[in-house]
Amino acid sequence: MEKKTIIGLTFTKEGEKNVNGEVLEENVEAVKEYATSFGYELRSQVTINVPVKHYEQTKAKDYKSFFPTQNKNLQNIGEEFKLSLYSQRWGHNDFYTLTKTEEGWNVTTNKLKNAKGDKHAGPHIENALTGESISFPSDIGYFLSDIWDASQTKSKEEVQSYFYELSEWISTTEKTKPNFGALLI
């Protein structure tokens, strides 16, 4: 009987039951990163030789379902979403990454790495855009909060489409704002 290798993982978190799961070897790092985003720590990792049928069943499983947070209707936790915003100052688009957390959004830019923010991505997204002289709506935080709430029941692709719309709106505003720099000559 042919055997294949899978990895058995156990994660712990204070005040929670241990989480056990089986994954393919190539998914171990992604599972660890995902678990860490929920505050879990890897307790043990074992290599298991299993029949091909068991391997195929393991391959079909979504490792995110191992974690109880998914059962509390918190979807897209740990997922990254992109804002692609035009900068008149630099003449090109820059990317702003927002990673969904249980509390809000972590913001990553050229100058920030995973800065923890609330559902409004505050204060980091506004500070980043202001620092780059990008015009944006004063209520951007409310839009990001609405997207966070919607992401509870929407697919990652649907949520990213909201970020595309927001990117387009901000970029259009930035591209069409007047440039009064010529008046200083």
Short mmCIF file of C-alpha atoms in Angstrom, two decimals:
data_model
loop_
_atom_site.label_atom_id
_atom_site.label_comp_id
_atom_site.label_asym_id
_atom_site.label_seq_id
_atom_site.Cartn_x
_atom_site.Cartn_y
_atom_site.Cartn_z
CA MET A 1 0.00 0.00 0.00
CA GLU A 2 1.41 3.34 -1.08
CA LYS A 3 1.95 5.91 1.66
CA LYS A 4 2.27 9.69 1.56
CA THR A 5 3.48 12.17 4.16
CA ILE A 6 1.36 14.71 5.99
CA ILE A 7 2.15 16.87 9.02
CA GLY A 8 0.18 16.77 12.27
CA LEU A 9 0.15 20.09 14.14
CA THR A 10 -1.02 21.07 17.62
CA PHE A 11 -1.49 24.73 18.55
CA THR A 12 -2.13 26.20 21.98
CA LYS A 13 -3.62 29.45 23.19
CA GLU A 14 -4.19 30.44 26.79
CA GLY A 15 -7.83 30.01 27.79
CA GLU A 16 -8.67 28.00 24.64
CA LYS A 17 -8.76 24.31 23.76
CA ASN A 18 -5.80 22.97 21.81
CA VAL A 19 -6.22 23.03 18.05
CA ASN A 20 -5.12 19.90 16.19
CA GLY A 21 -4.93 19.52 12.45
CA GLU A 22 -3.30 17.64 9.63
CA VAL A 23 -1.87 19.50 6.64
CA LEU A 24 0.33 18.88 3.65
CA GLU A 25 3.99 19.63 4.19
CA GLU A 26 3.94 22.56 1.74
CA ASN A 27 1.18 24.27 3.79
CA VAL A 28 2.88 24.13 7.20
CA GLU A 29 4.32 27.66 7.11
CA ALA A 30 1.02 29.19 5.94
CA VAL A 31 -0.84 27.39 8.75
CA LYS A 32 1.68 28.59 11.33
CA GLU A 33 1.35 32.18 10.10
CA TYR A 34 -2.44 31.92 10.13
CA ALA A 35 -2.47 30.44 13.66
CA THR A 36 -0.15 33.19 14.90
CA SER A 37 -2.57 35.83 13.59
CA PHE A 38 -5.10 34.40 16.10
CA GLY A 39 -2.60 34.31 18.96
CA TYR A 40 -1.94 30.55 18.81
CA GLU A 41 1.50 29.05 19.35
CA LEU A 42 2.79 25.84 17.80
CA ARG A 43 3.07 23.18 20.51
CA SER A 44 4.03 20.16 18.44
CA GLN A 45 4.63 19.07 14.89
CA VAL A 46 4.89 15.45 13.75
CA THR A 47 5.41 13.78 10.41
CA ILE A 48 2.84 11.07 9.64
CA ASN A 49 2.86 8.49 6.84
CA VAL A 50 -0.70 7.83 5.71
CA PRO A 51 -2.49 5.98 2.90
CA VAL A 52 -3.04 7.95 -0.31
CA LYS A 53 -6.80 8.26 0.38
CA HIS A 54 -6.10 9.93 3.76
CA TYR A 55 -3.55 12.21 2.07
CA GLU A 56 -6.13 13.28 -0.53
CA GLN A 57 -8.71 13.99 2.20
CA THR A 58 -6.15 16.11 4.05
CA LYS A 59 -5.33 17.94 0.83
CA ALA A 60 -9.01 18.86 0.39
CA LYS A 61 -9.37 20.34 3.91
CA ASP A 62 -9.28 24.08 4.54
CA TYR A 63 -6.88 24.51 7.45
CA LYS A 64 -8.65 27.74 8.47
CA SER A 65 -11.59 25.64 9.63
CA PHE A 66 -9.38 24.10 12.39
CA PHE A 67 -9.48 27.34 14.35
CA PRO A 68 -12.52 28.23 16.45
CA THR A 69 -12.42 31.87 15.41
CA GLN A 70 -13.85 30.79 12.06
CA ASN A 71 -16.86 29.41 13.90
CA LYS A 72 -17.57 32.86 15.40
CA ASN A 73 -18.29 34.26 11.92
CA LEU A 74 -14.99 36.14 11.73
CA GLN A 75 -14.07 35.59 8.12
CA ASN A 76 -10.99 36.82 6.31
CA ILE A 77 -8.90 37.19 9.48
CA GLY A 78 -5.25 37.29 8.44
CA GLU A 79 -6.12 38.04 4.80
CA GLU A 80 -4.30 40.87 3.04
CA PHE A 81 -6.09 43.45 0.94
CA LYS A 82 -4.48 46.04 -1.34
CA LEU A 83 -5.15 49.69 -1.95
CA SER A 84 -3.36 50.89 -5.09
CA LEU A 85 -3.28 54.68 -4.85
CA TYR A 86 -1.97 57.22 -7.32
CA SER A 87 0.39 59.85 -5.90
CA GLN A 88 0.55 63.13 -7.81
CA ARG A 89 3.71 63.92 -5.86
CA TRP A 90 5.53 60.85 -7.22
CA GLY A 91 3.62 60.32 -10.47
CA HIS A 92 2.82 56.62 -9.91
CA ASN A 93 0.70 54.25 -7.83
CA ASP A 94 1.84 53.01 -4.44
CA PHE A 95 0.45 49.99 -2.62
CA TYR A 96 -0.99 50.04 0.86
CA THR A 97 -1.68 46.64 2.42
CA LEU A 98 -4.39 46.20 5.02
CA THR A 99 -4.44 42.87 6.84
CA LYS A 100 -7.67 42.04 8.64
CA THR A 101 -7.38 41.26 12.35
CA GLU A 102 -10.02 40.53 14.98
CA GLU A 103 -9.72 44.15 16.16
CA GLY A 104 -9.39 45.96 12.83
CA TRP A 105 -6.67 46.40 10.22
CA ASN A 106 -2.91 46.12 10.33
CA VAL A 107 -1.42 48.62 7.89
CA THR A 108 1.72 48.06 5.84
CA THR A 109 3.24 50.76 3.63
CA ASN A 110 6.71 51.63 2.37
CA LYS A 111 7.42 53.07 5.82
CA LEU A 112 5.18 50.98 8.10
CA LYS A 113 5.24 47.25 8.76
CA ASN A 114 2.06 45.70 10.19
CA ALA A 115 1.08 48.74 12.28
CA LYS A 116 -1.92 47.71 14.39
CA GLY A 117 -5.01 49.78 13.79
CA ASP A 118 -8.70 49.72 14.62
CA LYS A 119 -11.55 49.05 12.16
CA HIS A 120 -10.93 52.52 10.72
CA ALA A 121 -7.23 51.59 10.18
CA GLY A 122 -6.56 54.55 12.41
CA PRO A 123 -4.45 56.41 12.77
CA HIS A 124 -2.01 54.74 10.39
CA ILE A 125 -3.73 54.95 7.01
CA GLU A 126 -4.58 58.64 7.38
CA ASN A 127 -1.06 59.43 8.59
CA ALA A 128 0.47 57.49 5.68
CA LEU A 129 -1.68 59.24 3.06
CA THR A 130 -1.13 62.66 4.60
CA GLY A 131 2.62 61.99 4.72
CA GLU A 132 2.60 61.27 0.99
CA SER A 133 0.40 64.32 0.24
CA ILE A 134 -2.35 62.11 -1.16
CA SER A 135 -5.82 63.66 -1.11
CA PHE A 136 -8.41 61.37 0.43
CA PRO A 137 -11.95 61.67 1.82
CA SER A 138 -12.08 62.77 5.44
CA ASP A 139 -14.37 59.84 6.20
CA ILE A 140 -12.04 57.15 4.80
CA GLY A 141 -12.02 55.50 8.22
CA TYR A 142 -15.76 54.95 8.08
CA PHE A 143 -15.47 53.32 4.66
CA LEU A 144 -12.73 51.01 5.99
CA SER A 145 -14.91 50.18 9.00
CA ASP A 146 -17.81 49.35 6.66
CA ILE A 147 -15.51 47.13 4.59
CA TRP A 148 -14.30 45.39 7.77
CA ASP A 149 -17.92 44.71 8.79
CA ALA A 150 -18.83 43.47 5.30
CA SER A 151 -15.78 41.18 5.27
CA GLN A 152 -17.44 39.13 8.03
CA THR A 153 -19.76 37.54 5.48
CA LYS A 154 -18.08 38.18 2.11
CA SER A 155 -15.44 36.24 0.21
CA LYS A 156 -11.91 37.57 -0.02
CA GLU A 157 -12.52 38.43 -3.68
CA GLU A 158 -15.64 40.46 -2.83
CA VAL A 159 -13.80 42.33 -0.09
CA GLN A 160 -10.88 43.09 -2.43
CA SER A 161 -13.37 44.50 -4.94
CA TYR A 162 -14.39 47.08 -2.30
CA PHE A 163 -10.74 48.05 -1.96
CA TYR A 164 -10.51 48.40 -5.76
CA GLU A 165 -13.47 50.80 -5.69
CA LEU A 166 -11.97 52.79 -2.83
CA SER A 167 -8.61 52.88 -4.64
CA GLU A 168 -10.24 54.16 -7.80
CA TRP A 169 -12.10 56.90 -5.95
CA ILE A 170 -9.06 58.12 -4.02
CA SER A 171 -6.80 57.91 -7.10
CA THR A 172 -9.30 59.86 -9.23
CA THR A 173 -9.45 62.56 -6.56
CA GLU A 174 -5.66 62.66 -6.37
CA LYS A 175 -5.24 62.81 -10.17
CA THR A 176 -7.73 65.65 -10.57
CA LYS A 177 -6.70 67.88 -7.68
CA PRO A 178 -5.28 71.24 -8.75
CA ASN A 179 -1.53 71.68 -8.75
CA PHE A 180 -0.73 75.16 -7.50
CA GLY A 181 3.01 74.57 -7.43
CA ALA A 182 3.30 76.55 -10.71
CA LEU A 183 1.98 79.66 -8.92
CA LEU A 184 5.13 79.81 -6.83
CA ILE A 185 7.32 80.63 -9.85
#
